[in-house]
Short mmCIF file of C-alpha atoms in Angstrom, two decimals:
data_model
loop_
_atom_site.label_atom_id
_atom_site.label_comp_id
_atom_site.label_asym_id
_atom_site.label_seq_id
_atom_site.Cartn_x
_atom_site.Cartn_y
_atom_site.Cartn_z
CA MET K 3 0.00 0.09 -0.05
CA ARG K 4 0.90 3.29 -0.83
CA VAL K 5 0.36 6.33 1.57
CA GLU K 6 0.92 9.74 0.27
CA PRO K 7 2.09 12.93 2.27
CA MET K 8 -0.28 15.62 3.81
CA HIS K 9 0.41 19.34 3.32
CA ARG K 10 -1.56 19.55 6.81
CA ILE K 11 -3.75 17.71 9.15
CA VAL K 12 -7.05 19.31 10.30
CA GLY K 13 -10.38 18.15 11.59
CA HIS K 14 -12.22 16.28 14.21
CA MET K 15 -12.06 12.34 14.84
CA ALA K 16 -12.49 9.94 17.25
CA VAL K 17 -10.84 6.40 17.84
CA PRO K 18 -12.06 2.81 18.41
CA GLY K 19 -12.77 1.48 22.01
CA ASP K 20 -9.29 0.86 24.08
CA LYS K 21 -8.06 -2.43 22.99
CA SER K 22 -6.95 -3.21 26.13
CA ILE K 23 -9.57 -2.50 28.14
CA SER K 24 -11.88 -4.56 25.68
CA HIS K 25 -10.04 -7.90 25.87
CA ARG K 26 -10.62 -7.52 29.86
CA ALA K 27 -14.09 -6.38 29.19
CA VAL K 28 -14.69 -9.73 27.88
CA LEU K 29 -12.64 -11.77 29.92
CA LEU K 30 -13.64 -10.68 33.29
CA GLY K 31 -17.50 -10.71 31.64
CA ALA K 32 -17.10 -14.18 31.62
CA LEU K 33 -15.85 -14.66 35.08
CA CYS K 34 -18.87 -12.77 36.27
CA ASP K 35 -22.44 -13.83 37.58
CA GLY K 36 -25.02 -12.93 34.99
CA GLU K 37 -24.62 -10.43 31.99
CA THR K 38 -22.42 -7.78 31.18
CA ARG K 39 -23.20 -4.91 29.01
CA VAL K 40 -19.88 -3.48 26.86
CA THR K 41 -20.42 -0.55 24.83
CA GLY K 42 -17.84 1.32 22.57
CA PHE K 43 -16.07 -2.20 22.21
CA GLY K 44 -12.38 -1.63 20.25
CA ARG K 45 -13.09 -4.24 17.46
CA SER K 46 -10.08 -5.73 16.03
CA ALA K 47 -8.43 -8.94 15.16
CA ASP K 48 -7.07 -9.52 18.52
CA THR K 49 -10.30 -8.49 20.41
CA GLU K 50 -12.46 -10.80 18.13
CA ALA K 51 -10.03 -13.50 19.33
CA THR K 52 -11.01 -13.03 22.75
CA ILE K 53 -14.44 -13.20 22.00
CA GLU K 54 -14.08 -16.51 19.94
CA ALA K 55 -12.17 -17.95 23.18
CA VAL K 56 -14.39 -17.42 25.94
CA ARG K 57 -17.42 -18.74 23.27
CA ALA K 58 -15.01 -21.84 23.30
CA LEU K 59 -15.49 -21.89 27.19
CA GLY K 60 -19.07 -22.18 26.95
CA ILE K 61 -19.36 -18.23 27.14
CA THR K 62 -22.41 -16.83 24.99
CA VAL K 63 -21.33 -13.42 23.79
CA TYR K 64 -24.39 -11.57 21.59
CA GLU K 65 -23.12 -8.76 19.42
CA TYR K 66 -25.57 -6.14 18.66
CA ASP K 67 -23.15 -4.30 16.46
CA ASP K 68 -19.51 -3.74 16.00
CA GLU K 69 -19.23 -1.55 19.14
CA THR K 70 -22.00 -3.06 21.46
CA LEU K 71 -21.59 -6.52 23.24
CA HIS K 72 -23.51 -8.44 25.87
CA VAL K 73 -21.31 -11.24 27.68
CA PHE K 74 -23.16 -13.69 29.69
CA GLY K 75 -20.93 -14.92 32.28
CA LYS K 76 -21.16 -18.48 34.22
CA GLY K 77 -19.08 -17.15 37.61
CA LEU K 78 -15.56 -17.62 38.43
CA ARG K 79 -15.58 -21.51 38.11
CA GLY K 80 -18.10 -21.82 35.43
CA LEU K 81 -15.60 -21.83 32.33
CA GLY K 82 -15.71 -25.31 30.31
CA ALA K 83 -12.84 -27.24 28.44
CA PRO K 84 -13.40 -27.34 24.93
CA ALA K 85 -12.38 -30.40 23.07
CA LYS K 86 -10.07 -28.54 20.63
CA PRO K 87 -7.24 -25.78 21.42
CA ILE K 88 -8.19 -22.30 22.13
CA ASP K 89 -6.81 -20.46 19.28
CA CYS K 90 -5.23 -17.23 20.73
CA ARG K 91 -4.10 -16.04 17.03
CA ASN K 92 -1.74 -12.95 17.52
CA ALA K 93 -3.21 -11.89 20.72
CA GLY K 94 -0.32 -11.53 23.54
CA THR K 95 -2.90 -9.78 25.84
CA LEU K 96 -5.65 -12.92 25.61
CA VAL K 97 -3.02 -15.80 25.41
CA ARG K 98 -1.59 -14.23 29.20
CA LEU K 99 -4.71 -13.09 30.80
CA LEU K 100 -6.35 -16.35 29.85
CA ALA K 101 -3.66 -18.71 31.44
CA GLY K 102 -4.39 -16.91 34.69
CA MET K 103 -8.26 -17.43 34.50
CA LEU K 104 -7.88 -20.93 33.97
CA ALA K 105 -5.26 -21.93 36.10
CA GLY K 106 -7.75 -22.21 38.84
CA GLN K 107 -10.60 -23.95 36.89
CA GLU K 108 -9.94 -27.40 39.04
CA GLY K 109 -10.52 -30.47 37.12
CA GLN K 110 -10.69 -29.00 33.74
CA ARG K 111 -7.68 -29.08 31.15
CA PHE K 112 -7.06 -26.50 28.40
CA THR K 113 -4.74 -26.10 25.74
CA LEU K 114 -3.97 -22.55 24.32
CA THR K 115 -2.12 -22.22 20.78
CA GLY K 116 -1.61 -19.03 18.48
CA ASP K 117 -0.08 -17.77 15.17
CA ALA K 118 3.55 -18.07 14.31
CA SER K 119 4.01 -14.67 15.80
CA LEU K 120 2.54 -15.30 19.14
CA SER K 121 4.08 -19.04 19.28
CA ALA K 122 7.49 -17.11 18.90
CA ARG K 123 6.78 -14.91 21.85
CA PRO K 124 8.06 -15.92 25.63
CA MET K 125 5.55 -17.46 27.84
CA GLY K 126 7.92 -18.19 30.60
CA ARG K 127 7.28 -15.12 32.49
CA VAL K 128 3.50 -15.82 32.73
CA THR K 129 4.01 -19.98 33.70
CA GLU K 130 6.78 -19.30 36.30
CA PRO K 131 4.48 -17.58 38.62
CA LEU K 132 1.80 -19.54 37.75
CA ARG K 133 3.59 -22.81 38.65
CA LEU K 134 4.57 -21.02 42.10
CA MET K 135 0.97 -20.92 42.84
CA GLY K 136 0.58 -24.48 42.25
CA ALA K 137 -0.60 -24.45 38.78
CA ALA K 138 0.20 -27.17 36.12
CA VAL K 139 1.43 -25.41 33.00
CA GLU K 140 3.16 -27.19 30.27
CA SER K 141 4.92 -25.33 27.34
CA GLU K 142 7.08 -26.23 24.33
CA ASP K 143 10.33 -24.69 25.83
CA GLY K 144 8.73 -21.49 27.23
CA HIS K 145 6.36 -21.07 24.27
CA LEU K 146 3.14 -21.91 22.85
CA PRO K 147 1.10 -24.28 23.14
CA LEU K 148 0.57 -23.96 26.80
CA VAL K 149 -1.39 -26.69 28.44
CA ILE K 150 -2.80 -25.69 31.60
CA GLU K 151 -4.51 -28.12 34.01
CA GLY K 152 -7.07 -26.32 36.65
CA ARG K 153 -6.01 -27.03 40.28
CA PRO K 154 -6.29 -25.46 43.79
CA LEU K 155 -3.96 -22.50 44.05
CA HIS K 156 -1.82 -20.79 46.55
CA ALA K 157 -1.48 -17.29 47.16
CA VAL K 158 1.91 -15.94 46.66
CA THR K 159 3.92 -12.52 46.67
CA TYR K 160 5.57 -12.43 43.35
CA GLU K 161 8.11 -9.60 42.01
CA LEU K 162 8.18 -9.12 38.52
CA PRO K 163 11.79 -9.39 37.24
CA VAL K 164 10.47 -7.32 34.00
CA ALA K 165 7.15 -4.57 34.37
CA SER K 166 4.72 -6.34 32.32
CA ALA K 167 0.87 -5.70 32.88
CA GLN K 168 0.23 -8.62 30.97
CA VAL K 169 1.97 -11.03 33.65
CA LYS K 170 0.64 -8.90 36.84
CA SER K 171 -3.20 -9.53 35.32
CA ALA K 172 -2.58 -13.20 34.79
CA ILE K 173 -1.41 -13.54 38.56
CA LEU K 174 -4.19 -11.33 39.51
CA LEU K 175 -6.68 -13.28 37.53
CA ALA K 176 -5.20 -16.50 39.18
CA GLY K 177 -5.24 -14.89 42.70
CA LEU K 178 -9.00 -14.86 42.25
CA SER K 179 -9.02 -18.35 43.03
CA ALA K 180 -6.06 -18.83 45.54
CA ASP K 181 -6.18 -19.62 48.99
CA GLY K 182 -5.15 -16.24 50.32
CA GLU K 183 -3.94 -12.64 49.62
CA THR K 184 -1.92 -12.73 46.36
CA THR K 185 0.56 -9.81 45.96
CA VAL K 186 2.09 -8.71 42.58
CA VAL K 187 5.21 -6.03 43.39
CA GLU K 188 6.50 -4.18 40.36
CA PRO K 189 9.55 -2.52 39.48
CA VAL K 190 7.72 0.65 37.84
CA PRO K 191 4.01 0.89 37.57
CA THR K 192 2.38 -0.67 34.48
CA ARG K 193 -1.38 -0.31 33.21
CA ASP K 194 -3.89 -1.01 35.64
CA HIS K 195 -6.87 -1.49 33.42
CA THR K 196 -7.28 -5.09 35.25
CA GLU K 197 -7.45 -3.96 39.01
CA LEU K 198 -9.63 -1.18 38.23
CA MET K 199 -11.76 -3.37 36.23
CA LEU K 200 -11.64 -6.04 38.97
CA ALA K 201 -12.30 -3.58 41.93
CA ALA K 202 -15.15 -2.15 39.78
CA ALA K 203 -16.68 -6.14 39.63
CA GLY K 204 -16.77 -6.26 43.24
CA ALA K 205 -13.00 -7.90 43.84
CA THR K 206 -11.37 -6.99 46.93
CA ILE K 207 -8.20 -5.28 45.53
CA VAL K 208 -5.50 -3.47 47.46
CA ARG K 209 -3.32 -0.72 45.56
CA ARG K 210 -0.03 0.61 46.75
CA GLN K 211 2.79 2.63 45.26
CA THR K 212 4.96 -0.78 43.73
CA SER K 213 2.59 -3.23 44.39
CA VAL K 214 -1.28 -4.29 44.23
CA SER K 215 -3.12 -7.65 46.05
CA VAL K 216 -6.22 -9.25 45.61
CA ARG K 217 -7.85 -11.57 47.47
CA PRO K 218 -9.92 -14.56 46.61
CA ALA K 219 -13.29 -13.66 45.64
CA ALA K 220 -16.82 -15.42 45.74
CA ARG K 221 -18.49 -13.60 42.91
CA LEU K 222 -17.97 -10.87 40.61
CA ALA K 223 -20.69 -8.80 38.62
CA LEU K 224 -19.95 -5.67 36.35
CA GLY K 225 -23.27 -4.86 34.83
CA GLU K 226 -22.22 -2.23 32.15
CA ILE K 227 -18.84 -0.99 31.19
CA GLU K 228 -18.41 1.83 28.58
CA ILE K 229 -14.88 1.80 26.94
CA PRO K 230 -13.13 4.86 26.09
CA GLY K 231 -11.10 5.70 23.20
CA ASP K 232 -7.84 3.76 22.84
CA PHE K 233 -4.78 6.12 23.25
CA SER K 234 -2.63 3.71 21.45
CA SER K 235 -4.82 4.25 18.43
CA ALA K 236 -4.79 7.86 18.76
CA ALA K 237 -0.90 8.13 19.14
CA PRO K 238 -0.17 7.89 15.13
CA PHE K 239 -2.41 10.77 14.66
CA ILE K 240 -0.95 13.00 17.62
CA VAL K 241 2.49 12.16 16.18
CA ALA K 242 1.09 13.10 12.30
CA ALA K 243 -0.26 16.31 13.52
CA THR K 244 3.11 17.22 15.33
CA LEU K 245 5.02 16.72 12.49
CA VAL K 246 3.13 18.09 9.72
CA PRO K 247 3.32 21.81 9.48
CA GLY K 248 -0.15 23.89 9.73
CA SER K 249 -2.16 21.06 11.10
CA GLU K 250 -4.63 21.56 14.25
CA LEU K 251 -6.49 17.96 15.02
CA HIS K 252 -8.89 17.24 17.78
CA ILE K 253 -9.22 13.71 18.78
CA HIS K 254 -12.29 13.02 21.04
CA GLY K 255 -13.33 11.02 23.83
CA VAL K 256 -9.31 9.35 24.78
CA ASN K 257 -8.56 7.07 27.71
CA LEU K 258 -5.79 9.24 29.55
CA ASN K 259 -4.99 6.93 31.91
CA PRO K 260 -1.60 8.02 33.02
CA ARG K 261 -0.03 4.56 33.11
CA ARG K 262 -0.54 4.60 29.33
CA THR K 263 0.16 8.22 28.31
CA GLY K 264 3.73 8.49 28.74
CA LEU K 265 4.12 9.64 25.00
CA LEU K 266 2.34 12.71 25.76
CA GLY K 267 4.78 13.40 28.45
CA ILE K 268 7.63 12.73 26.14
CA LEU K 269 6.52 14.69 23.67
CA ALA K 270 5.69 17.54 26.20
CA ARG K 271 9.42 18.10 27.21
CA MET K 272 10.34 17.93 23.00
CA GLY K 273 8.07 21.28 22.70
CA ALA K 274 5.21 19.42 21.21
CA ASN K 275 1.43 21.42 21.43
CA VAL K 276 -0.74 18.98 22.70
CA THR K 277 -3.72 20.50 24.90
CA VAL K 278 -5.98 18.07 27.07
CA TYR K 279 -9.41 19.65 27.42
CA ASN K 280 -12.80 18.19 28.72
CA ARG K 281 -11.46 16.14 31.22
CA ARG K 282 -13.94 13.22 32.47
CA GLN K 283 -14.50 9.81 34.01
CA ILE K 284 -15.23 6.92 31.10
CA ALA K 285 -15.73 3.65 32.87
CA GLY K 286 -13.86 4.76 35.96
CA GLU K 287 -10.71 5.55 33.86
CA PRO K 288 -9.63 9.13 33.23
CA ALA K 289 -10.32 10.44 29.60
CA GLY K 290 -10.72 13.57 27.44
CA ASP K 291 -10.69 15.33 24.04
CA LEU K 292 -6.98 16.48 22.74
CA GLU K 293 -5.84 19.26 20.53
CA VAL K 294 -2.89 18.67 18.64
CA ARG K 295 -1.08 21.42 16.40
CA SER K 296 2.02 21.35 14.59
CA ALA K 297 5.36 22.31 16.71
CA ASP K 298 8.72 22.20 16.23
CA LEU K 299 10.50 19.45 18.35
CA VAL K 300 13.56 19.26 20.41
CA ALA K 301 15.60 16.17 21.45
CA THR K 302 15.17 14.20 24.58
CA ALA K 303 16.28 10.98 26.46
CA VAL K 304 13.80 8.51 27.27
CA THR K 305 14.74 6.16 30.10
CA GLY K 306 13.44 2.61 31.01
CA ALA K 307 11.35 4.19 33.87
CA GLU K 308 9.07 5.77 31.00
CA VAL K 309 8.91 2.62 28.99
CA PRO K 310 6.02 0.75 30.56
CA SER K 311 3.75 3.87 29.97
CA ALA K 312 4.65 4.41 26.45
CA ILE K 313 5.56 0.80 25.22
CA ASP K 314 3.48 0.80 22.24
CA GLU K 315 4.01 4.41 21.22
CA LEU K 316 8.02 4.08 21.40
CA PRO K 317 8.48 3.53 17.37
CA LEU K 318 6.54 6.80 16.84
CA PHE K 319 8.42 8.67 19.47
CA VAL K 320 11.61 7.43 17.54
CA LEU K 321 9.96 8.86 14.43
CA ALA K 322 9.33 12.15 16.25
CA ALA K 323 12.83 12.18 17.63
CA SER K 324 14.54 12.06 13.88
CA CYS K 325 12.64 14.92 12.92
CA ALA K 326 13.78 16.84 15.75
CA HIS K 327 16.28 19.54 16.65
CA GLY K 328 19.64 17.20 18.56
CA ASP K 329 20.50 13.90 19.28
CA SER K 330 17.78 11.74 21.22
CA VAL K 331 18.39 8.42 22.99
CA LEU K 332 15.85 5.63 24.40
CA ARG K 333 17.17 3.18 26.67
CA GLY K 334 15.65 0.35 28.85
CA ALA K 335 13.28 -0.83 26.08
CA GLY K 336 14.47 -4.24 25.53
CA GLU K 337 10.82 -5.67 25.93
CA LEU K 338 10.23 -4.03 22.12
CA ARG K 339 12.42 -7.29 21.14
CA ALA K 340 9.54 -9.62 22.20
CA LYS K 341 6.69 -7.88 20.44
CA GLU K 342 5.09 -9.21 17.28
CA SER K 343 8.27 -8.41 15.72
CA ASP K 344 11.48 -7.50 16.93
CA ARG K 345 10.63 -3.57 17.23
CA ILE K 346 13.95 -2.25 17.71
CA GLU K 347 15.58 -3.40 14.43
CA ALA K 348 12.23 -3.28 12.93
CA THR K 349 11.81 0.31 13.71
CA ALA K 350 15.09 0.97 13.12
CA ASP K 351 15.36 -0.47 9.62
CA ALA K 352 12.32 0.90 9.02
CA LEU K 353 13.24 4.59 9.57
CA ARG K 354 16.65 4.39 7.76
CA ALA K 355 14.78 3.16 4.59
CA LEU K 356 13.07 6.62 4.62
CA GLY K 357 16.31 8.61 5.20
CA GLN K 358 16.10 9.04 8.82
CA HIS K 359 19.37 8.57 11.02
CA VAL K 360 18.44 5.79 13.52
CA ARG K 361 20.77 3.52 15.29
CA ALA K 362 19.49 0.33 17.14
CA VAL K 363 21.31 -0.64 20.62
CA ASP K 364 20.76 -3.63 22.54
CA ASP K 365 17.94 -1.92 24.33
CA GLY K 366 16.51 0.84 22.56
CA PHE K 367 18.01 3.54 19.91
CA ARG K 368 20.20 6.39 19.24
CA ILE K 369 18.38 8.96 17.16
CA ARG K 370 20.26 11.92 15.52
CA GLY K 371 17.15 14.54 14.47
CA VAL K 372 17.18 16.34 11.25
CA PRO K 373 14.29 19.09 11.57
CA ALA K 374 12.98 18.21 7.83
CA ARG K 375 10.37 15.89 6.51
CA PRO K 376 11.46 12.47 5.79
CA HIS K 377 12.41 11.68 2.14
CA GLY K 378 10.10 8.44 1.84
CA GLY K 379 10.61 5.18 0.21
CA ARG K 380 9.45 1.61 0.97
CA ILE K 381 9.34 -0.01 4.72
CA ALA K 382 8.60 -3.52 5.29
CA SER K 383 6.02 -3.76 8.32
CA ARG K 384 7.09 -7.40 9.24
CA GLY K 385 3.95 -8.39 9.86
CA ASP K 386 3.52 -6.16 12.92
CA HIS K 387 0.37 -3.56 12.87
CA ARG K 388 2.69 -0.85 14.85
CA ILE K 389 5.25 -0.87 12.38
CA ALA K 390 2.90 -0.65 9.46
CA MET K 391 1.04 2.63 11.48
CA LEU K 392 4.67 3.65 11.89
CA GLY K 393 5.41 3.85 8.08
CA ALA K 394 1.90 5.36 7.57
CA ILE K 395 2.38 8.52 9.96
CA ALA K 396 5.97 8.98 8.44
CA ALA K 397 4.57 8.96 5.02
CA LEU K 398 2.06 11.72 5.91
CA ALA K 399 4.95 13.71 7.11
CA SER K 400 7.54 12.62 4.23
CA ARG K 401 8.26 14.72 0.62
CA ARG K 402 7.63 11.85 -1.50
CA GLY K 403 5.54 9.23 0.24
CA VAL K 404 5.64 5.62 1.53
CA GLU K 405 5.05 2.17 0.21
CA ILE K 406 3.89 -0.35 3.24
CA GLU K 407 4.45 -3.84 2.73
CA ASP K 408 1.85 -6.15 4.32
CA ALA K 409 0.11 -2.69 5.47
CA GLU K 410 -3.30 -4.89 5.89
CA CYS K 411 -1.64 -6.24 9.21
CA VAL K 412 -2.84 -2.90 10.82
CA ALA K 413 -6.53 -4.87 11.53
CA VAL K 414 -4.55 -6.82 14.23
CA SER K 415 -5.28 -3.50 16.29
CA PHE K 416 -6.97 -0.72 14.29
CA PRO K 417 -8.94 -2.31 11.21
CA GLY K 418 -10.27 1.13 10.19
CA PHE K 419 -7.22 2.94 10.45
CA PHE K 420 -6.57 3.85 6.93
CA GLU K 421 -10.07 4.58 6.08
CA LEU K 422 -9.78 7.07 9.14
CA LEU K 423 -6.72 8.52 7.71
CA ASP K 424 -8.38 9.01 4.41
CA SER K 425 -11.07 10.65 5.98
CA LEU K 426 -8.69 13.27 7.69
CA ARG K 427 -7.24 13.65 4.17
CA ARG K 428 -10.73 14.38 2.39
CA GLU K 429 -11.30 16.91 5.20
CA ALA K 430 -8.13 18.81 5.08
CA ALA K 431 -9.07 19.23 1.04
CA GLU K 432 -12.03 20.65 1.89
#
């Protein structure tokens, strides 16, 4: 697919519901007693895999339209093992959270599989704490498939060796069935959607500065969940409007959970012009509208402490830094090498192909900023939705446009990405 440059980006837009919260709404809805009504659902290949997974476990999910679901839960111990393996496709959030949910389903045996990309991603970081809790989990040398036999679980205090909201969530979900208080200690704070939703469902959650605990639950009930717009889906357009001169873009109803919006802080110290207005709560999550105007950027250093709150947006930061004044550095982001692709190498290769000065290091990047439009060219997405979107945003800011190989992979998280981009192009032309 070829994406052409834009002379300016103007208008108003909204993005799909938050993917992380959408996963959790369906998964926790399956564990609730009775009906959970979900509005603003972020439909994508990943979240559709979550719907199919809970259906395989015996849960009825009624889809009124793309954004409205009713999940009819069967309680904390009501999931049934299907005759066939549960295919998690490419959804890392799904497979890790599901492992925690299933570990305490006593007397049941489950097999979790995925596509080639997911099967290459490490699962040891989630199987280790579950085994410490007494779970029977087998893997293929630390990779999929996972075979889980539900057993009685024991409460643990587990210190995460690497900050991971997915692993934290798996342990907390397993802790719902454990015999005491289960605690996860984090090296730095990560996304807290799971603990927020568990608390809303009636679970006993204790949150501290560096840890979170859950006690076993008798029942959960959510009732209704409205899902705010996905910040990770808004982020490409934030960076595009920042880089393309003459831009003024409004993005409405975006999730502004501070554990998700690290990119905003990074861009702010680079000189970006992003204003938050109409702040409000949506389903217990902070949300608001964003006004983004184009700005000249200056270099910055991003540390490991900032990585968890900006993990999905770091390739976009590298693009922004490559167009800034001065030299930037990003360290402590080794986790990027274990995503759908090796995102450190994929990002560096893609941006160098467009004429940018980006060098990969073991756990991040060194970037020489040149305050000019990228030349343009051709990039390989490597089947990674974040890299495909990175190429499209670089194209908008480029001189000659960008050809993106396997651009269709954006459907993993944002099926309507290119349609939304085209609508902004039409609005700018009016």
